[in-house]
C-alpha cells in the first residue's frame, strides 16, 4: 500500500496525485464564502468595541447612531439580558460575555452592535454610538495576576478570589525531581511563546436567517465544526425557542480555518439573536483588525523546562512548568478533559524514563482563548519546548545535536510505545527520517562549511527538529468536547448508475476533502474518485461529526469513509453472489469487481452490482447500496518528522536569512501526495511566521500591539524560502488504511528547527537560547553584547 | 474599513483643481495615487469633506531630462519610475528607492508626488530627494514656484505646500560623470515602512576624491534627515573604508528616531550607521564604474 | 458631490451604477455587480485578496474608489475564462495545486496574469517579487510559483503553436 498505487489513475485511489475536484469553482471566482451570500431583505451588523482593556460601562448612548439613515437598531448587553443571552458558555465550560452589562474585560471587546440596511450605514452607526467608560486597573501579566492582592478579574463568578483558571498535571513529580537531582547534567530554560493569530485570509463571519413562519433558523457561518455549533446553539438558545431539529448550520466555502474558526464568537450569537428578533437575515463579517484583536489567539505559554541527562547524552528526565495566559475567559477549543490540550506529548520522540508536566491557566485582561494556529491542541508548545531543550542539552554536552537525538530516539522496534506521560505512540521510525533529512541537506558538508565560516567571523547555523505529533482526537474513552464524544462519520450511498455520494461530519477549509475522501472510497470500492461526490458542512444532511481541526479528519472521518465503504462492499458481495449464483466464499475481490474463483470471466463490477441493488437484489434483502459509519478511533495517530534548517545571519542588521529548509515528514500511508505536500508547504510557512515575524503584545494598559496587518507580519513570497520536502512512510497499525493526520505537522515542527539554527549560529559566542519571534533587533542586541556586531 | 462620507471631484484641468482647493482650504485633500490617503480615510483617521482627484488632469505623468534636470511629473506612478530605462541607467538611487516602496500592486497606483507631499518621514522618496538635492515645483492659482528640497519638509506630516497648491513636478539635477547613488532599506518584510534606510548620492572628482555627496535618512526623525555633518566630512576625501565608516558614524549621530515596533532608538540609530555605510559603498562603486 | 453615476467596463461589458463617492471599487464589484470572486482580506491595503486589473494593471481594489474607475476598464477573475476555456494562469493553478482554500487565489491569478503580459519568461525570483503584494496562508507559495511558471510555459507554447 505504501509506494505504488493499487488502483489505476482512472480510478484514482490512494497514492494518486488526483487534481482537486473543488478547484473548478475557486478558479472561476465562484466559491461560496459567507460574505458572498446575499439573501432578500438581508441586514448588516457592525460592532462597537471597547478602547479599554478593563473598564466599567457607565452609559451607552445610541441616540446619534439611531439617527443615521439606514440604521434600524442598536443592541446592547441590556437587550440580550432580556433573553438571558448576554453570557454564553465556552467550549471549556467557562463563561464569556456576548455583550457586557457591567464592564469590559479586554481592549476591542464587543460592547454594542448596530443593525442597518447596508454595511456602510452600519459602519456609520457604529462610529456614532457613544460609550462612557470608567477605567479599572488592568492586569496583563499572568505572573502579576497570580500574586496575592492582584485585582480579581472574574467578579462575575461568585466566591472567586483569585485569577486562577485551572491546574493540570501529569507524570511523576517526585520521581522526576529525584532523577534530575541525580543527573550528570541538567539544562534549564525559561521559554516564552507569545500570542499569535491564525490570520486566515478570510476573516470570520455569519449570515443568520430566522424564518418566522417555519420557526427555522439557518446559519451560514465560517465554522470548522458545524454540528457542534448547532448543538451549542440549541443548548444556549433553547430557552428562546430554538430547537435543534429546526436549526441548520451551513459551513459553505471557508477561506482558511487553522483553528481560528472553531470557537463561538460573540458576533455570531448577536447576529443570530438579531435575526430571531427582527425576523430578517442578518450578516456580520469582521474586519481584519477585529479579527486580530478579538478572535481566538494562540500560544501565550510561559514555559520553564528542565531536561536531565547522563554524561554520555542519555536523557534521564524532563520537568516542565507552564503558566498559560488565557485572557479573560478559557475559551480554548480543547477536548474537555485536557485543559492544556495534548501538551503531555512533550517527552517528544525520545525514550524518556521519567517526566512531569504541570500547566496553570490564568485570567488576564486580554481576549479569551487560546487554542488555534495549527497547533494540534498545544502540541506546538510541547514540541518547541522539547526540541529547544534537546539542542540546549547537546550544546551543554558539546555533542552534535543530530547524534544526541539518534542516541535518545525511541527505537523502531519498541512501537507501540507507551510514554511515561500516558500516550501510546502507534508507530514511528525516527532515525530513518532524521537520516534522510541529513542526507538531503548534506549535513556533514554544512558542518564543515560552518567551521570554515566561523574562522572568518561569518555566522551560519544549522537547526534540527525531530518532532512527534499527536492527532486524530479521539477515542471516546478520553475525548469529548462539551460532552460530545469525538468520533466522526461517513454516510455513503451508491446510486443505481454506479456513482456515489459520500457525506462526512468534518469540514474542509482548504485541505481538499472533496478529493481525498473520494479517493478513499475509490480505493475501497473501485468507483472512480471522479464519480464520488463528497459533501460536508450542512448539518441538515451531513452525519454528525466534530469537524476539522487538530489534523483529525483523515484519522477519524477518513477512517469512517473506509469502514462505510467496506460495509458497502460486504453487501455488494452478497448481491454479487446472488447475481452470479455462487456462494460468497467462491468470490474474490479485486478493486472494482467480484469474480468467481477459478472462473475470472464470471464477474460483476461494482457498477453492475450497484444497478442490481435497485433492480435485482435477493429476496429478503433491503434494496439500495449504502452504509453509515460512526468511527470511534481506538487511539490517536502519531505522525512525525525531522526538519533541518540552515540560516545565515547578517552581522550588521541581525537579519536571519533561511538559506535552506529540508522537511522529511511521515504521516503513514498517503492518500494524495500532491495534497500532502501542499499541507506541508503551508504548515512550514505557518512555522516560519511565528519563528521570525509574528507576535501580538500588550502594554501595561492592555493596549494591543500587532493588531493589524501593518504590524502583524504575515510573510510574503519574498520572506518565504523554497521549501524542500520528502517523506518516509510508517503506517499506523490501527488506522483502517494506515494513515495519520498531517495538516499541522509542519507548523509544529518548524519553529524549533529555525530557533535551533539561529542559536546554533551564535552558540560559539555563548548564546544558549532565544525566544521567538527572532527579530533582527533581538539578534543584533546579542551580537553587540558579544562584540560580534559589524 | 469603510470611510466616512465625502464629496468627490474629478477636475479636468489644473485650474479647476486649484479652484476647488481654494474653495475648501480646511477640509479638502488632493487624491493622487490614493495609496496613503485612502487607507487613512478607511480607518477614519483624518477626515476630508472634499477629495480632489487629480487623476484626469493631463500632463502630470512624465519623466524627461530637460535643461540640466530630470523632470518628473507629480502624478508619475512608482512602477513607472521603477521600470523606466532612463531612471535605471542614470539614476540608480531613484530606481533603488522606487522598487522598495510598499509592494508591486501599491506601486502601480502610488505616485512620487503623493509620496513627497504626504510629509511622512517614513516614506522613501524624501531622503532620496535630500540626497539628490532636488527641487519641488508647486503650482498654485498665481503660478508655479520652486522649493528647494531642504526647505520642503517642515514637520511631521507637514510640508511647505500651501493648502491650495499642488505638487506638479520634481526636479533632480542631472548627475555629472563619475556619479553614482544607492538606497538601502531595512524593512521587517516586503511592503513595510523602513525600520531604517539610507540614501546616498556621490560624484567623484578626477582624482577619485568625493566631489559632491548627499546623504538622506528615512524614518529617523519627525522629518527626513539630511546628514550634513557626514556630507561635510566626506567632501574632498578619498572614499576608502575608513572614510565611509566615519561618514556612516556621523550620519547616525544626525538620526533621532522614535522607538516603536520596528525597533528601539538604539537599534534604529545603529542601523542608520550600518545602512549608510552600505549605501555609500554601493554609491561609490557605481560612481567608480560610471 | 456625494453621489455619482459611473460607468465602468467590467470584463468587457459596460456596467453602470449610481454610487456614493466613498464606495470602494471592491464593494462596487462584489455588491452592485454581484461579482463575488474578488475577495476582501484586510483593512490596511496589505493582503491583495482584492486584486483586479485596472486598465490592465493590477491594483488593490479596496484602495480605489469606484468613482476613480469611471470610464475605465476593470478585469476580474470572472473574466479570465473565455468560451469555456480556462486561461493559462487558471490552468497552471489547477495543474500545480496552486490553491487550497481558494480565498487569495483570484487576487494571485490577476497579479500573475499581469506579470505574464509584461514578462513572458519570468524566473522564480520574478514571480515571487510580482506576488509580494498578495498574501497566502495555505500554500506556502511554493506551488503558486510553480503554477505561474507552468502558465508562462504553456502561454509560450500556445503562442509558438499559433505562429507556426
Tab-separated table of N, CA, C and O in Angstrom, chain A residues 119-120 123-124 127 287 289 650 652-653 655 693 695 697 705-706 710-711 713-714 716 718-719 776-777 780 784 790, chain B residues 1-5 43-44 186-190 192-193 261-268 270-271 273-275 278:
chain	number	residue	atom	x	y	z
A	119	UNK	N	-23.908	47.822	4.712
A	119	UNK	CA	-22.736	47.798	5.581
A	119	UNK	C	-22.133	49.180	5.795
A	119	UNK	O	-21.472	49.411	6.803
A	120	UNK	N	-22.368	50.098	4.856
A	120	UNK	CA	-21.818	51.437	5.043
A	120	UNK	C	-22.587	52.175	6.146
A	120	UNK	O	-22.001	52.840	6.995
A	123	UNK	N	-21.537	50.794	9.493
A	123	UNK	CA	-20.254	51.364	9.930
A	123	UNK	C	-20.454	52.775	10.472
A	123	UNK	O	-19.886	53.156	11.493
A	124	UNK	N	-21.269	53.568	9.777
A	124	UNK	CA	-21.533	54.926	10.260
A	124	UNK	C	-22.235	54.875	11.610
A	124	UNK	O	-21.935	55.662	12.516
A	127	UNK	N	-19.828	54.028	14.372
A	127	UNK	CA	-18.971	55.171	14.701
A	127	UNK	C	-19.720	56.216	15.520
A	127	UNK	O	-19.111	57.031	16.210
A	287	UNK	N	-13.900	42.889	10.297
A	287	UNK	CA	-12.711	43.487	9.700
A	287	UNK	C	-11.485	42.696	10.103
A	287	UNK	O	-11.507	41.983	11.110
A	289	UNK	N	-8.825	43.940	11.532
A	289	UNK	CA	-8.365	44.376	12.855
A	289	UNK	C	-9.215	43.757	13.961
A	289	UNK	O	-8.686	43.363	15.003
A	650	UNK	N	23.082	38.209	9.132
A	650	UNK	CA	23.739	39.464	8.731
A	650	UNK	C	24.272	40.130	9.999
A	650	UNK	O	23.501	40.546	10.865
A	652	UNK	N	25.532	42.906	10.454
A	652	UNK	CA	25.265	44.337	10.588
A	652	UNK	C	23.864	44.619	11.103
A	652	UNK	O	23.656	45.441	11.987
A	653	UNK	N	22.889	43.929	10.542
A	653	UNK	CA	21.492	44.225	10.872
A	653	UNK	C	20.870	43.201	11.813
A	653	UNK	O	19.798	43.446	12.356
A	655	UNK	N	19.636	40.461	10.708
A	655	UNK	CA	18.621	39.722	9.946
A	655	UNK	C	19.028	38.257	9.788
A	655	UNK	O	20.184	37.937	9.559
A	693	UNK	N	8.645	36.361	12.656
A	693	UNK	CA	7.911	37.587	12.319
A	693	UNK	C	6.744	37.974	13.216
A	693	UNK	O	6.524	39.141	13.486
A	695	UNK	N	3.967	38.412	16.252
A	695	UNK	CA	3.599	38.374	17.662
A	695	UNK	C	2.585	39.479	17.961
A	695	UNK	O	2.590	40.540	17.331
A	697	UNK	N	1.322	41.708	21.193
A	697	UNK	CA	1.736	42.040	22.569
A	697	UNK	C	0.787	43.065	23.169
A	697	UNK	O	-0.013	43.676	22.463
A	705	UNK	N	-0.812	45.561	20.611
A	705	UNK	CA	0.124	45.949	19.563
A	705	UNK	C	0.292	44.767	18.625
A	705	UNK	O	0.474	43.648	19.065
A	706	UNK	N	0.240	45.074	17.344
A	706	UNK	CA	0.282	43.982	16.372
A	706	UNK	C	-1.126	43.595	15.956
A	706	UNK	O	-1.362	42.496	15.472
A	710	UNK	N	-0.485	45.923	9.430
A	710	UNK	CA	0.654	46.836	9.391
A	710	UNK	C	1.753	46.288	10.292
A	710	UNK	O	2.936	46.345	9.960
A	711	UNK	N	1.346	45.762	11.449
A	711	UNK	CA	2.336	45.297	12.410
A	711	UNK	C	2.291	43.800	12.682
A	711	UNK	O	3.190	43.275	13.334
A	713	UNK	N	2.988	40.660	11.103
A	713	UNK	CA	3.769	40.482	9.880
A	713	UNK	C	3.608	39.102	9.253
A	713	UNK	O	4.417	38.199	9.482
A	714	UNK	N	2.582	38.943	8.434
A	714	UNK	CA	2.380	37.692	7.709
A	714	UNK	C	3.378	37.642	6.548
A	714	UNK	O	3.411	38.561	5.727
A	716	UNK	N	5.385	37.254	3.128
A	716	UNK	CA	5.046	37.214	1.711
A	716	UNK	C	5.903	36.155	1.018
A	716	UNK	O	6.716	35.495	1.653
A	718	UNK	N	8.342	36.700	-0.667
A	718	UNK	CA	9.749	37.109	-0.613
A	718	UNK	C	10.426	36.634	0.672
A	718	UNK	O	11.604	36.317	0.675
A	719	UNK	N	9.689	36.600	1.779
A	719	UNK	CA	10.293	36.147	3.036
A	719	UNK	C	10.327	34.624	3.120
A	719	UNK	O	11.081	34.067	3.914
A	776	UNK	N	15.343	40.759	13.907
A	776	UNK	CA	16.712	41.226	13.689
A	776	UNK	C	17.272	41.981	14.910
A	776	UNK	O	18.431	41.809	15.257
A	777	UNK	N	16.406	42.763	15.558
A	777	UNK	CA	16.935	43.517	16.701
A	777	UNK	C	17.374	42.593	17.842
A	777	UNK	O	18.388	42.847	18.497
A	780	UNK	N	20.692	41.331	16.835
A	780	UNK	CA	21.668	42.410	16.861
A	780	UNK	C	22.103	42.726	18.292
A	780	UNK	O	23.294	42.933	18.568
A	784	UNK	N	25.872	42.599	19.600
A	784	UNK	CA	26.506	43.773	20.204
A	784	UNK	C	27.113	43.403	21.553
A	784	UNK	O	28.265	43.719	21.837
A	790	UNK	N	28.679	43.961	13.291
A	790	UNK	CA	29.519	44.550	12.223
A	790	UNK	C	29.939	45.955	12.589
A	790	UNK	O	29.119	46.748	13.048
B	1	UNK	N	-12.621	50.046	8.031
B	1	UNK	CA	-12.624	49.506	6.665
B	1	UNK	C	-13.434	50.406	5.728
B	1	UNK	O	-13.172	50.440	4.547
B	2	UNK	N	-14.441	51.090	6.283
B	2	UNK	CA	-15.306	51.895	5.431
B	2	UNK	C	-15.166	53.372	5.801
B	2	UNK	O	-15.359	53.743	6.950
B	3	UNK	N	-14.812	54.202	4.806
B	3	UNK	CA	-14.583	55.619	5.114
B	3	UNK	C	-15.892	56.335	5.451
B	3	UNK	O	-16.977	55.859	5.129
B	4	UNK	N	-15.757	57.483	6.104
B	4	UNK	CA	-16.911	58.356	6.284
B	4	UNK	C	-17.255	59.013	4.957
B	4	UNK	O	-16.524	58.862	3.971
B	5	UNK	N	-18.368	59.724	4.936
B	5	UNK	CA	-18.789	60.358	3.672
B	5	UNK	C	-17.901	61.513	3.278
B	5	UNK	O	-17.323	62.176	4.129
B	43	UNK	N	-9.686	53.999	7.762
B	43	UNK	CA	-9.576	53.801	9.207
B	43	UNK	C	-10.244	54.939	9.963
B	43	UNK	O	-10.252	54.968	11.190
B	44	UNK	N	-10.844	55.875	9.208
B	44	UNK	CA	-11.479	57.069	9.787
B	44	UNK	C	-10.494	57.876	10.632
B	44	UNK	O	-10.866	58.479	11.631
B	186	UNK	N	16.188	48.801	5.283
B	186	UNK	CA	15.945	47.662	6.161
B	186	UNK	C	14.461	47.669	6.499
B	186	UNK	O	13.957	48.647	7.056
B	187	UNK	N	13.743	46.612	6.101
B	187	UNK	CA	12.324	46.525	6.441
B	187	UNK	C	12.034	45.164	7.049
B	187	UNK	O	12.732	44.192	6.752
B	188	UNK	N	11.007	45.117	7.898
B	188	UNK	CA	10.689	43.870	8.593
B	188	UNK	C	10.197	42.816	7.602
B	188	UNK	O	10.424	41.616	7.784
B	189	UNK	N	9.505	43.279	6.576
B	189	UNK	CA	9.105	42.387	5.490
B	189	UNK	C	8.810	43.277	4.290
B	189	UNK	O	8.658	44.494	4.443
B	190	UNK	N	8.716	42.684	3.124
B	190	UNK	CA	8.385	43.462	1.924
B	190	UNK	C	7.029	44.127	2.129
B	190	UNK	O	6.078	43.492	2.561
B	192	UNK	N	6.652	46.846	4.078
B	192	UNK	CA	6.651	47.631	5.311
B	192	UNK	C	7.326	48.976	5.076
B	192	UNK	O	8.077	49.163	4.111
B	193	UNK	N	7.098	49.915	5.984
B	193	UNK	CA	7.912	51.123	6.017
B	193	UNK	C	9.307	50.736	6.516
B	193	UNK	O	9.495	49.665	7.080
B	261	UNK	N	7.441	49.467	17.181
B	261	UNK	CA	7.573	48.027	16.957
B	261	UNK	C	8.687	47.687	15.981
B	261	UNK	O	9.150	46.564	15.939
B	262	UNK	N	9.089	48.661	15.158
B	262	UNK	CA	10.176	48.369	14.218
B	262	UNK	C	11.528	48.334	14.909
B	262	UNK	O	12.475	47.732	14.382
B	263	UNK	N	11.625	48.986	16.041
B	263	UNK	CA	12.902	48.942	16.741
B	263	UNK	C	13.028	49.990	17.826
B	263	UNK	O	12.280	50.956	17.852
B	264	UNK	N	14.028	49.753	18.690
B	264	UNK	CA	14.323	50.719	19.739
B	264	UNK	C	15.102	51.886	19.117
B	264	UNK	O	15.594	51.787	17.985
B	265	UNK	N	15.228	52.957	19.881
B	265	UNK	CA	16.015	54.109	19.414
B	265	UNK	C	17.443	53.661	19.118
B	265	UNK	O	18.036	54.012	18.092
B	266	UNK	N	17.998	52.854	20.021
B	266	UNK	CA	19.387	52.404	19.872
B	266	UNK	C	19.572	51.599	18.580
B	266	UNK	O	20.512	51.844	17.823
B	267	UNK	N	18.653	50.661	18.343
B	267	UNK	CA	18.780	49.810	17.165
B	267	UNK	C	18.637	50.633	15.885
B	267	UNK	O	19.438	50.498	14.950
B	268	UNK	N	17.619	51.482	15.856
B	268	UNK	CA	17.390	52.247	14.633
B	268	UNK	C	18.564	53.186	14.348
B	268	UNK	O	18.942	53.385	13.189
B	270	UNK	N	21.712	52.726	15.254
B	270	UNK	CA	22.792	51.873	14.773
B	270	UNK	C	22.572	51.467	13.326
B	270	UNK	O	23.512	51.407	12.529
B	271	UNK	N	21.337	51.164	12.992
B	271	UNK	CA	21.049	50.750	11.623
B	271	UNK	C	21.252	51.904	10.650
B	271	UNK	O	21.651	51.697	9.506
B	273	UNK	N	23.595	53.920	10.861
B	273	UNK	CA	25.042	53.854	10.607
B	273	UNK	C	25.366	52.720	9.643
B	273	UNK	O	26.052	52.911	8.634
B	274	UNK	N	24.877	51.528	9.941
B	274	UNK	CA	25.198	50.360	9.111
B	274	UNK	C	24.715	50.571	7.669
B	274	UNK	O	25.437	50.319	6.704
B	275	UNK	N	23.489	51.058	7.530
B	275	UNK	CA	22.915	51.206	6.184
B	275	UNK	C	23.567	52.352	5.420
B	275	UNK	O	23.734	52.251	4.195
B	278	UNK	N	26.652	51.017	3.950
B	278	UNK	CA	26.387	50.171	2.782
B	278	UNK	C	25.937	51.000	1.588
B	278	UNK	O	26.347	50.736	0.446
